[in-house]
Coordinates of C-alpha atoms and ligand atoms in Angstrom, one line a residue:
M226 CA 71.8 129.6 78.6
S227 CA 71.3 127.6 81.8
S228 CA 70.8 123.9 81.9
V229 CA 70.3 122.1 85.2
V230 CA 70.3 118.5 84.7
S231 CA 70.0 115.2 86.9
F232 CA 72.9 113.7 88.5
E233 CA 73.0 110.8 86.2
V234 CA 72.8 113.1 83.1
A235 CA 75.6 115.2 84.4
R236 CA 77.9 112.3 85.2
H237 CA 77.3 110.8 81.6
L238 CA 77.9 114.2 80.0
V239 CA 81.4 114.3 81.8
E240 CA 82.1 110.7 80.9
R241 CA 81.3 111.2 77.3
H242 CA 83.6 114.2 77.1
A243 CA 86.2 112.5 79.1
S244 CA 86.2 109.6 76.5
G245 CA 87.3 112.0 73.8
V246 CA 90.4 113.5 75.5
R247 CA 94.0 112.5 74.7
P248 CA 96.7 112.1 77.4
G249 CA 99.9 114.0 77.2
E250 CA 103.3 112.8 76.0
I251 CA 105.0 109.8 77.1
E252 CA 108.1 109.6 79.5
T253 CA 110.2 106.8 80.7
V254 CA 110.9 106.6 84.5
D255 CA 112.4 104.2 86.9
L256 CA 110.0 101.6 88.0
L257 CA 109.3 103.1 91.6
A258 CA 109.1 106.5 90.3
G259 CA 106.1 105.1 88.3
L260 CA 104.0 104.6 91.4
G261 CA 100.8 106.1 90.8
R262 CA 101.6 106.9 87.3
V263 CA 99.6 105.7 84.4
L264 CA 101.2 103.0 81.9
A265 CA 101.7 104.4 78.3
A266 CA 102.7 101.1 77.2
G267 CA 101.4 97.6 78.2
I268 CA 103.7 95.4 80.1
L269 CA 104.3 91.7 78.5
A270 CA 105.3 88.6 80.2
D271 CA 108.9 88.0 79.1
R272 CA 108.8 84.4 79.7
D273 CA 106.3 81.7 80.9
F274 CA 104.8 82.2 84.4
P275 CA 105.6 80.3 86.3
P276 CA 108.9 79.4 84.1
F277 CA 108.7 75.8 85.3
D278 CA 106.3 73.5 86.9
R279 CA 106.5 75.1 90.4
A280 CA 105.9 73.2 93.7
T281 CA 103.6 75.0 96.2
R282 CA 104.4 72.7 99.0
D283 CA 107.3 71.2 100.8
G284 CA 107.1 67.4 100.3
Y285 CA 107.8 64.8 97.8
A286 CA 107.4 65.0 94.0
V287 CA 105.8 61.8 93.1
R288 CA 103.7 59.9 90.3
A289 CA 100.1 60.0 91.6
A290 CA 99.4 56.6 90.1
D291 CA 102.0 55.1 92.7
L292 CA 99.6 56.3 95.5
A293 CA 96.5 54.5 94.3
E294 CA 96.7 52.6 97.6
V295 CA 98.1 54.1 100.7
P296 CA 100.2 53.9 102.9
A297 CA 102.8 53.3 100.0
W298 CA 106.6 53.2 100.3
L299 CA 108.4 55.1 97.7
E300 CA 112.2 55.1 97.1
V301 CA 113.5 58.6 97.6
V302 CA 116.1 59.2 94.7
G303 CA 117.0 62.8 95.3
E304 CA 116.1 66.3 96.5
V305 CA 115.2 69.6 94.9
K306 CA 115.1 73.1 96.7
A307 CA 114.2 76.4 95.3
G308 CA 116.8 77.6 93.0
D309 CA 118.1 73.8 92.1
W310 CA 117.4 72.7 88.6
P311 CA 116.5 69.0 88.4
E312 CA 118.3 67.9 85.3
P313 CA 116.2 65.2 83.7
G314 CA 118.0 61.8 83.9
V315 CA 120.0 62.8 86.9
C316 CA 116.9 63.9 89.1
S317 CA 113.7 62.4 87.9
V318 CA 111.1 60.3 89.2
G319 CA 110.5 56.9 87.9
P320 CA 107.6 54.4 88.9
G321 CA 107.9 53.7 92.7
Q322 CA 110.3 56.6 93.3
A323 CA 110.0 60.0 94.9
V324 CA 112.1 63.2 94.9
G325 CA 112.1 65.5 98.1
I326 CA 111.0 68.9 97.0
M327 CA 110.6 72.4 98.5
T328 CA 108.1 75.1 98.0
G329 CA 109.2 77.1 94.8
A330 CA 111.5 74.4 93.4
P331 CA 110.8 73.0 89.9
L332 CA 109.0 69.5 89.6
P333 CA 111.5 66.8 88.5
A334 CA 110.7 65.0 85.2
G335 CA 108.5 62.1 85.6
A336 CA 106.5 63.6 88.6
D337 CA 102.9 64.7 88.4
A338 CA 102.1 65.8 91.9
V339 CA 103.5 66.8 95.2
V340 CA 102.5 65.1 98.3
M341 CA 102.9 67.3 101.5
V342 CA 105.6 66.4 103.9
E343 CA 102.8 66.4 106.7
H344 CA 101.4 63.2 105.1
T345 CA 104.7 61.2 104.8
L346 CA 107.1 59.6 107.3
L347 CA 110.8 59.4 106.8
A348 CA 113.1 58.0 109.3
G349 CA 117.0 58.7 109.1
P350 CA 118.9 60.5 106.3
L351 CA 117.0 61.2 102.9
A352 CA 119.1 59.6 100.1
G353 CA 118.7 55.9 99.5
R354 CA 115.8 55.6 102.0
S355 CA 112.1 55.0 101.3
V356 CA 109.5 57.4 102.4
E357 CA 106.0 56.2 103.9
V358 CA 103.3 58.1 102.2
R359 CA 99.9 58.2 104.1
R360 CA 97.6 59.9 101.8
N361 CA 97.1 59.8 98.0
V362 CA 97.2 62.8 95.7
S363 CA 95.6 63.5 92.3
R364 CA 97.7 64.4 89.4
G365 CA 98.4 67.9 89.1
E366 CA 98.2 68.5 92.9
N367 CA 100.4 71.1 94.8
F368 CA 102.3 72.5 92.0
V369 CA 101.4 75.2 89.3
P370 CA 102.3 74.0 85.8
R371 CA 104.5 76.0 83.7
G372 CA 102.8 79.1 82.0
A373 CA 99.6 78.5 84.1
E374 CA 99.6 82.3 85.2
A375 CA 100.8 83.7 81.9
R376 CA 102.5 82.6 78.7
A377 CA 105.4 84.5 77.3
G378 CA 104.4 87.4 75.4
Q379 CA 101.2 87.7 77.2
L380 CA 99.9 91.2 78.3
L381 CA 100.1 91.5 82.0
L382 CA 99.4 95.0 82.6
D383 CA 97.5 97.1 80.0
R384 CA 98.3 100.5 78.8
G385 CA 96.2 103.1 80.7
R386 CA 96.6 101.2 84.0
R387 CA 97.6 103.2 87.1
L388 CA 100.6 101.6 88.7
E389 CA 100.1 100.5 92.3
H390 CA 102.1 98.2 94.4
T391 CA 100.9 95.0 92.5
G392 CA 101.7 96.7 89.2
I393 CA 105.1 97.5 90.5
A394 CA 105.6 93.9 91.4
I395 CA 104.4 92.6 88.0
A396 CA 106.8 95.1 86.3
A397 CA 109.6 93.9 88.4
S398 CA 108.8 90.2 87.9
V399 CA 109.3 90.8 84.1
G400 CA 112.6 92.9 84.5
K401 CA 111.0 96.2 83.6
S402 CA 113.3 98.6 85.6
R403 CA 112.0 101.5 83.7
V404 CA 108.5 102.1 82.7
Q405 CA 106.7 104.2 80.0
V406 CA 104.0 106.5 81.4
F407 CA 102.1 109.4 80.4
R408 CA 102.9 113.0 81.5
K409 CA 100.6 114.0 84.3
P410 CA 97.8 116.5 83.2
R411 CA 98.5 119.9 84.6
V412 CA 95.3 121.1 86.2
A413 CA 94.9 124.9 87.3
V414 CA 93.1 125.6 90.5
L415 CA 91.4 128.9 90.7
S416 CA 89.8 129.9 93.9
T417 CA 87.5 133.0 93.8
G418 CA 86.1 135.3 96.3
D419 CA 86.9 138.7 97.9
E420 CA 86.6 137.3 101.4
V421 CA 89.3 134.5 100.6
V422 CA 92.9 135.0 101.7
E423 CA 96.0 132.8 101.5
M424 CA 96.6 130.5 104.3
D425 CA 99.7 132.2 105.6
A426 CA 97.8 135.6 105.8
T427 CA 96.2 136.7 109.0
P428 CA 92.4 137.0 107.9
G429 CA 90.5 140.1 108.6
P430 CA 87.3 139.8 110.7
A431 CA 85.2 139.1 107.6
Q432 CA 88.0 137.1 105.7
I433 CA 88.4 133.2 105.4
R434 CA 91.3 131.3 104.7
N435 CA 91.8 129.5 101.3
S436 CA 91.5 126.0 102.0
N437 CA 89.7 124.9 98.6
S438 CA 92.9 125.3 96.5
Y439 CA 94.7 122.9 98.8
S440 CA 91.7 120.3 99.1
L441 CA 91.5 120.5 95.3
A442 CA 95.2 120.4 94.7
A443 CA 95.3 117.2 97.0
Q444 CA 92.3 115.7 95.1
V445 CA 94.0 116.3 91.7
Q446 CA 97.0 114.6 92.8
N447 CA 95.0 111.6 94.2
A448 CA 93.5 111.4 90.7
G449 CA 96.7 111.4 88.9
G450 CA 97.0 115.0 87.9
E451 CA 99.5 117.9 88.8
P452 CA 97.9 120.7 90.2
V453 CA 99.0 124.3 89.6
R454 CA 97.5 126.6 92.1
L455 CA 96.7 130.2 90.7
A456 CA 96.4 133.4 92.7
I457 CA 93.1 133.9 94.3
A458 CA 90.6 136.0 92.1
P459 CA 88.8 138.7 93.5
D460 CA 85.0 139.1 92.7
N461 CA 86.0 141.5 90.1
R462 CA 85.4 140.9 86.4
G463 CA 88.7 142.1 84.9
Q464 CA 91.0 140.3 87.4
L465 CA 88.9 137.1 87.3
R466 CA 88.9 137.2 83.5
S467 CA 92.6 137.4 83.2
L468 CA 93.0 134.6 85.9
I469 CA 90.6 132.4 84.0
E470 CA 92.6 133.2 80.7
E471 CA 95.7 132.0 82.5
G472 CA 94.0 128.9 83.7
L473 CA 92.7 127.8 80.3
K474 CA 96.3 127.4 79.2
Y475 CA 96.4 124.3 81.2
D476 CA 95.0 120.8 80.6
L477 CA 92.0 121.4 82.7
L478 CA 90.7 124.3 84.8
L479 CA 89.1 123.9 88.1
L480 CA 87.4 127.1 89.5
T481 CA 85.8 127.4 93.0
G482 CA 83.4 129.8 94.3
G483 CA 81.4 132.3 92.3
V484 CA 79.0 130.0 90.5
S485 CA 75.9 130.5 92.7
M486 CA 73.1 133.1 91.9
G487 CA 74.6 135.8 94.0
K488 CA 75.3 139.5 92.5
Y489 CA 79.0 138.9 92.7
D490 CA 79.1 135.3 91.4
L491 CA 80.9 136.2 88.1
V492 CA 82.5 132.9 87.0
E493 CA 79.9 131.9 84.7
Q494 CA 79.4 135.4 83.1
V495 CA 83.0 135.8 82.6
L496 CA 83.3 132.4 81.1
A497 CA 80.4 133.2 78.7
E498 CA 82.2 136.6 77.6
L499 CA 85.2 134.2 76.7
N500 CA 82.7 132.3 74.5
A501 CA 82.7 129.1 76.6
E502 CA 80.6 126.2 75.8
F503 CA 78.5 125.0 78.8
Y504 CA 77.4 121.3 79.1
F505 CA 75.6 122.0 82.2
T506 CA 75.1 124.8 84.5
G507 CA 73.7 123.0 87.6
T508 CA 72.7 119.4 88.8
E509 CA 70.0 118.3 90.9
I510 CA 72.2 117.4 93.8
Q511 CA 73.0 118.5 97.2
P512 CA 75.7 119.4 98.1
G513 CA 77.1 121.0 94.9
K514 CA 73.9 122.1 92.9
P515 CA 75.5 125.2 91.1
I516 CA 78.4 123.2 89.4
V517 CA 79.1 124.2 85.9
F518 CA 80.8 122.2 83.3
G519 CA 82.2 123.4 80.0
S520 CA 85.0 124.1 77.5
C521 CA 86.5 127.0 76.3
S522 CA 88.6 127.5 73.1
A523 CA 90.4 130.5 74.6
D524 CA 92.4 132.9 72.4
T525 CA 95.6 131.9 74.3
P526 CA 98.9 130.6 73.1
V527 CA 98.7 126.9 72.7
R528 CA 101.0 125.0 75.1
V529 CA 103.2 122.9 72.8
D530 CA 103.2 120.1 75.2
S531 CA 99.5 120.0 75.8
G532 CA 97.5 117.0 74.8
F533 CA 95.2 119.0 72.8
A534 CA 97.7 121.2 70.9
A535 CA 98.1 120.2 67.3
P536 CA 100.0 122.6 64.9
T537 CA 98.2 123.0 61.7
R538 CA 100.1 122.8 58.3
T539 CA 100.4 126.6 58.0
G540 CA 102.3 126.5 61.2
V541 CA 99.5 128.3 63.1
S542 CA 98.3 126.8 66.2
A543 CA 95.0 124.9 66.0
P544 CA 92.3 126.3 68.4
H545 CA 93.1 125.0 72.0
K546 CA 90.0 123.6 73.9
T547 CA 90.1 123.3 77.6
Y548 CA 87.6 121.8 79.8
F549 CA 86.6 123.6 82.9
F550 CA 84.5 122.9 86.0
G551 CA 83.1 125.8 88.1
L552 CA 82.6 124.2 91.5
P553 CA 80.6 125.7 94.0
G554 CA 82.9 127.4 96.9
N555 CA 81.5 125.7 100.0
P556 CA 84.3 123.5 101.1
V557 CA 82.5 120.3 101.2
S558 CA 80.6 121.0 97.8
T559 CA 83.9 121.7 96.4
M560 CA 85.3 118.3 97.5
V561 CA 82.1 116.3 96.8
T562 CA 81.7 117.7 93.3
L563 CA 85.3 117.1 92.3
E564 CA 84.8 113.4 93.1
L565 CA 81.6 113.2 91.5
F566 CA 82.3 115.0 88.2
A567 CA 85.8 116.5 87.7
R568 CA 87.7 113.2 88.7
P569 CA 86.7 111.2 85.5
M570 CA 88.1 114.1 83.5
I571 CA 91.4 114.2 85.4
E572 CA 91.8 110.5 85.1
A573 CA 91.1 110.5 81.3
L574 CA 93.6 113.3 80.8
A575 CA 96.0 111.4 82.7
G576 CA 95.5 108.4 80.2
M577 CA 93.2 106.1 82.5
T578 CA 89.9 104.7 81.8
P579 CA 87.9 106.7 84.5
H580 CA 86.9 104.7 87.6
P581 CA 83.2 104.1 87.9
L582 CA 81.6 105.3 91.0
I583 CA 81.1 102.4 93.4
F584 CA 77.9 102.2 95.5
V585 CA 77.1 99.7 98.1
R586 CA 74.4 99.1 100.6
A587 CA 74.3 99.3 104.5
R588 CA 71.6 99.4 107.0
L589 CA 70.8 102.9 108.2
K590 CA 71.4 103.4 112.0
S591 CA 69.1 106.4 112.6
E592 CA 66.3 107.9 110.8
I593 CA 67.0 110.5 108.2
R594 CA 64.6 113.3 107.3
T595 CA 65.2 115.7 104.3
K596 CA 63.5 117.4 101.5
T597 CA 62.5 116.1 98.2
G598 CA 63.8 117.4 94.8
L599 CA 67.5 117.0 94.9
K600 CA 69.6 113.6 95.0
R601 CA 71.7 114.1 98.3
F602 CA 75.3 112.8 99.1
L603 CA 75.5 113.3 102.6
P604 CA 78.6 112.6 104.7
A605 CA 78.2 109.7 106.8
V606 CA 80.1 107.0 109.1
L607 CA 79.9 103.5 108.1
S608 CA 80.8 101.2 111.1
G609 CA 79.7 98.0 112.7
E610 CA 81.5 94.8 113.9
F611 CA 82.5 92.3 111.3
E612 CA 79.9 91.8 108.5
N613 CA 77.3 93.9 110.2
A614 CA 77.9 97.1 108.4
E615 CA 75.7 100.0 109.6
V616 CA 75.8 103.7 108.6
E617 CA 74.6 107.1 110.0
L618 CA 75.0 110.5 109.1
A619 CA 78.1 112.4 110.3
R620 CA 76.9 115.5 112.4
W621 CA 77.2 118.4 110.3
Q622 CA 76.4 122.0 109.9
G623 CA 76.0 122.2 106.2
S624 CA 78.3 122.6 103.1
G625 CA 81.0 124.6 105.0
D626 CA 81.6 121.9 107.7
I627 CA 84.9 120.3 106.6
A628 CA 85.4 118.7 110.1
A629 CA 82.2 116.8 109.5
L630 CA 83.6 115.5 106.2
E631 CA 86.9 114.5 108.0
R632 CA 84.9 112.4 110.5
A633 CA 82.8 110.8 107.5
N634 CA 84.1 107.9 105.7
C635 CA 81.4 107.6 102.9
Y636 CA 78.3 109.5 101.7
I637 CA 74.8 108.2 102.0
V638 CA 73.0 108.7 98.7
I639 CA 69.2 109.7 99.1
P640 CA 67.1 109.7 96.0
P641 CA 65.3 112.9 95.2
D642 CA 61.8 111.5 95.9
R643 CA 62.4 110.5 99.5
E644 CA 61.8 112.7 102.6
R645 CA 62.1 110.1 105.2
I646 CA 64.3 107.1 105.7
D647 CA 63.6 105.0 108.6
A648 CA 66.3 103.4 110.8
G649 CA 66.9 99.8 109.7
E650 CA 66.4 100.5 106.1
W651 CA 69.1 99.6 103.6
V652 CA 70.6 102.7 101.9
A653 CA 72.9 103.2 99.1
L654 CA 76.5 104.5 99.9
L655 CA 79.0 106.1 97.9
I656 CA 82.6 104.8 98.8
Q657 CA 85.8 106.4 98.1
Ligands
LIG274 P1 80.5 130.8 96.8 O1 80.4 129.6 96.1 O2 81.5 131.9 96.2 O3 79.1 131.6 97.1 O4 81.1 130.6 98.3 C1 80.3 129.7 99.0 C2 80.9 129.8 100.4 O5 82.2 129.0 100.3 C3 81.3 131.1 101.2 O6 81.0 130.9 102.4 C4 82.8 131.1 100.9 O7 83.5 132.1 101.7 C5 83.3 129.7 101.0 N1 84.4 129.7 100.1 C6 84.5 130.1 98.8 N2 85.9 130.0 98.3 C7 86.5 129.2 99.3 C8 87.9 128.9 99.5 N3 88.7 128.9 98.4 N4 88.1 128.3 100.6 C9 87.4 128.2 101.6 N5 86.1 128.5 101.6 C10 85.7 129.2 100.4
LIG275 MG1 82.2 133.7 96.4

């Protein structure tokens, strides 16, 4: 049974399946060890943010009404610096008065604005003096009211959020030195092909080194998973089958190579023998047309720690369903199809809401000629001074050209009905 679907249908199919998976167990880690991990519990504000009316300028805390006419002279009755607490009654602002205030300090009682020091003039020592204010201010100016950013108990970071440096800062600001995160999904990476040898081997004249297992492992890590590289499977049914069975014990299986129409492209056949369910067996894109997506309830021991495993009441393990992607072996196809299709599944298994693909537009620098029929994702270089973005194809020799992808920083997306795009046209780009 083969089904070749459009890019959009393929992507939606993956997203639909991804929305039904469950992440793994929860672990608690030190805050910085949580970088790149997915939160399993939301992070709440432990108090109001800011916790007091916080000055955002150096200057004087004042009553705006006192500055209806400027210049005005106010009596300076004190000073608050960041870290000081202006005790009401001891340090407050009455009519005609001002309190010297520094950025980050709490606004004293009675004040309703801060006037910037640049708009004032004070001669001699501060206490007991008057300050000349040359500009008026509106109520509420130059301070952030208590609780304006967040109220105590308010959700600051949601469960399912991947921790980046901003999330780390938020967690630190509420005193979360340990955070609850989901276990990373273990993603088996299985390269296939008689010609493929490990990178530390000396390749024979017709052999090539395995780069796909490494690019995939790196991409899996970037997407929030933990890659597990399996041995290289030769183009031989028996060995391929036992490695696929091993791979199906993980949270997700990524295969590369062996999904095209060649006589020795056995991946689909072996998966079919294992009663796999296929959701699609190709998409109308280039590179990456032969990609296969499915799942398999393999007759394998269930991993107790797998997100899918659920022991039944009889104590017998429930069927264990593992999703798999058979990615084409050409290195560029492997990398592109992982980003386009496998990434949302990895993200969902990691506990995230998958990232949408982000397309932008830029002006094409030089004409592109291609063939109709497939949606193309062609490695391209986006450049240009300041706001004048322009894009052109990276020079490349086809789907095996890894160096071309290294030079590229985006993909130009060409719709299936276009065979020529002129210089100066706006084209869609996929940015990563
Ligand atoms: P296949 O999809 O098996 O027909 O392979 C397509 C092309 O990708 C062939 O030129 C393979 O030699 C190459 N290829 C397959 N697997 C790998 C791999 N793991 N690393 C690098 N290149 C590969
Ligand atoms: Mg092959």
